[in-house]
Amino acid sequence: AQLPARAKALFTKVGYSREDLAAAEELARRATELEPDSAAAWGALAAVHGTFLQRGWETDEKRRGEIQR
């Protein structure tokens, strides 16, 4: 439960950077691996992906396809 909360804290703070978002993605991804049935973990990962898209920081086709899945 701590990993999703730490991930959200990284990209909901004022002035977060792309590096913060990448770190949040890693934390959220680990959370989904450790607890594949955790709604909080999947929600954090979805929020990270949505933020990447919203900010226009997503340029990798592989990641874009993963987000759409």
PDB file of C-alpha atoms in Angstrom:
ATOM      1  CA  ALA A   1       0.000   0.000   0.000  1.00  0.00           C
ATOM      2  CA  GLN A   2       2.959   2.311   0.533  1.00  0.00           C
ATOM      3  CA  LEU A   3       4.294   2.126  -3.029  1.00  0.00           C
ATOM      4  CA  PRO A   4       1.170   3.554  -4.703  1.00  0.00           C
ATOM      5  CA  ALA A   5       1.028   6.337  -2.118  1.00  0.00           C
ATOM      6  CA  ARG A   6       4.697   7.191  -2.666  1.00  0.00           C
ATOM      7  CA  ALA A   7       4.142   7.163  -6.431  1.00  0.00           C
ATOM      8  CA  LYS A   8       1.208   9.580  -6.179  1.00  0.00           C
ATOM      9  CA  ALA A   9       3.166  11.883  -3.888  1.00  0.00           C
ATOM     10  CA  LEU A  10       5.859  12.253  -6.556  1.00  0.00           C
ATOM     11  CA  PHE A  11       3.597  13.541  -9.300  1.00  0.00           C
ATOM     12  CA  THR A  12       0.935  15.389  -7.362  1.00  0.00           C
ATOM     13  CA  LYS A  13       3.342  17.822  -5.767  1.00  0.00           C
ATOM     14  CA  VAL A  14       3.633  21.311  -7.205  1.00  0.00           C
ATOM     15  CA  GLY A  15       6.389  21.556  -9.788  1.00  0.00           C
ATOM     16  CA  TYR A  16       6.921  17.855 -10.417  1.00  0.00           C
ATOM     17  CA  SER A  17       9.333  16.987 -13.206  1.00  0.00           C
ATOM     18  CA  ARG A  18       9.496  14.320 -15.859  1.00  0.00           C
ATOM     19  CA  GLU A  19      12.046  12.531 -13.673  1.00  0.00           C
ATOM     20  CA  ASP A  20       9.581  12.568 -10.763  1.00  0.00           C
ATOM     21  CA  LEU A  21       6.964  11.059 -13.028  1.00  0.00           C
ATOM     22  CA  ALA A  22       9.375   8.367 -14.229  1.00  0.00           C
ATOM     23  CA  ALA A  23      10.216   7.480 -10.613  1.00  0.00           C
ATOM     24  CA  ALA A  24       6.493   7.365  -9.810  1.00  0.00           C
ATOM     25  CA  GLU A  25       5.973   5.023 -12.744  1.00  0.00           C
ATOM     26  CA  GLU A  26       8.640   2.657 -11.451  1.00  0.00           C
ATOM     27  CA  LEU A  27       7.098   2.623  -7.965  1.00  0.00           C
ATOM     28  CA  ALA A  28       3.612   2.034  -9.356  1.00  0.00           C
ATOM     29  CA  ARG A  29       4.847  -0.707 -11.672  1.00  0.00           C
ATOM     30  CA  ARG A  30       6.553  -2.477  -8.761  1.00  0.00           C
ATOM     31  CA  ALA A  31       3.353  -2.147  -6.745  1.00  0.00           C
ATOM     32  CA  THR A  32       1.340  -3.868  -9.494  1.00  0.00           C
ATOM     33  CA  GLU A  33       3.899  -6.666  -9.629  1.00  0.00           C
ATOM     34  CA  LEU A  34       3.856  -7.183  -5.859  1.00  0.00           C
ATOM     35  CA  GLU A  35       0.074  -6.874  -5.535  1.00  0.00           C
ATOM     36  CA  PRO A  36      -1.533  -7.614  -8.918  1.00  0.00           C
ATOM     37  CA  ASP A  37      -5.040  -7.373  -7.406  1.00  0.00           C
ATOM     38  CA  SER A  38      -4.480  -3.955  -5.821  1.00  0.00           C
ATOM     39  CA  ALA A  39      -6.779  -1.273  -7.183  1.00  0.00           C
ATOM     40  CA  ALA A  40      -4.567   1.396  -5.592  1.00  0.00           C
ATOM     41  CA  ALA A  41      -1.504   0.099  -7.427  1.00  0.00           C
ATOM     42  CA  TRP A  42      -3.254  -0.054 -10.802  1.00  0.00           C
ATOM     43  CA  GLY A  43      -4.868   3.323 -10.188  1.00  0.00           C
ATOM     44  CA  ALA A  44      -1.480   4.897  -9.471  1.00  0.00           C
ATOM     45  CA  LEU A  45      -0.004   3.378 -12.630  1.00  0.00           C
ATOM     46  CA  ALA A  46      -2.951   4.571 -14.720  1.00  0.00           C
ATOM     47  CA  ALA A  47      -2.629   8.057 -13.247  1.00  0.00           C
ATOM     48  CA  VAL A  48       1.081   8.137 -14.098  1.00  0.00           C
ATOM     49  CA  HIS A  49       0.391   7.050 -17.670  1.00  0.00           C
ATOM     50  CA  GLY A  50      -2.390   9.590 -18.020  1.00  0.00           C
ATOM     51  CA  THR A  51      -0.125  12.333 -16.722  1.00  0.00           C
ATOM     52  CA  PHE A  52       2.603  11.410 -19.213  1.00  0.00           C
ATOM     53  CA  LEU A  53       0.048  11.733 -22.013  1.00  0.00           C
ATOM     54  CA  GLN A  54      -1.549  14.902 -20.647  1.00  0.00           C
ATOM     55  CA  ARG A  55       1.785  16.682 -20.324  1.00  0.00           C
ATOM     56  CA  GLY A  56       2.869  15.597 -23.802  1.00  0.00           C
ATOM     57  CA  TRP A  57       5.935  13.896 -22.363  1.00  0.00           C
ATOM     58  CA  GLU A  58       5.147  10.603 -24.052  1.00  0.00           C
ATOM     59  CA  THR A  59       7.116  10.145 -27.236  1.00  0.00           C
ATOM     60  CA  ASP A  60       7.916   6.425 -27.143  1.00  0.00           C
ATOM     61  CA  GLU A  61       5.595   4.319 -29.315  1.00  0.00           C
ATOM     62  CA  LYS A  62       6.129   1.232 -27.143  1.00  0.00           C
ATOM     63  CA  ARG A  63       4.976   3.062 -24.019  1.00  0.00           C
ATOM     64  CA  ARG A  64       2.088   4.682 -25.867  1.00  0.00           C
ATOM     65  CA  GLY A  65       0.875   1.234 -26.940  1.00  0.00           C
ATOM     66  CA  GLU A  66       1.243  -0.071 -23.406  1.00  0.00           C
ATOM     67  CA  ILE A  67      -0.800   2.831 -22.053  1.00  0.00           C
ATOM     68  CA  GLN A  68      -3.584   2.176 -24.552  1.00  0.00           C
ATOM     69  CA  ARG A  69      -3.724  -1.501 -23.528  1.00  0.00           C
TER      70      ARG A  69
END
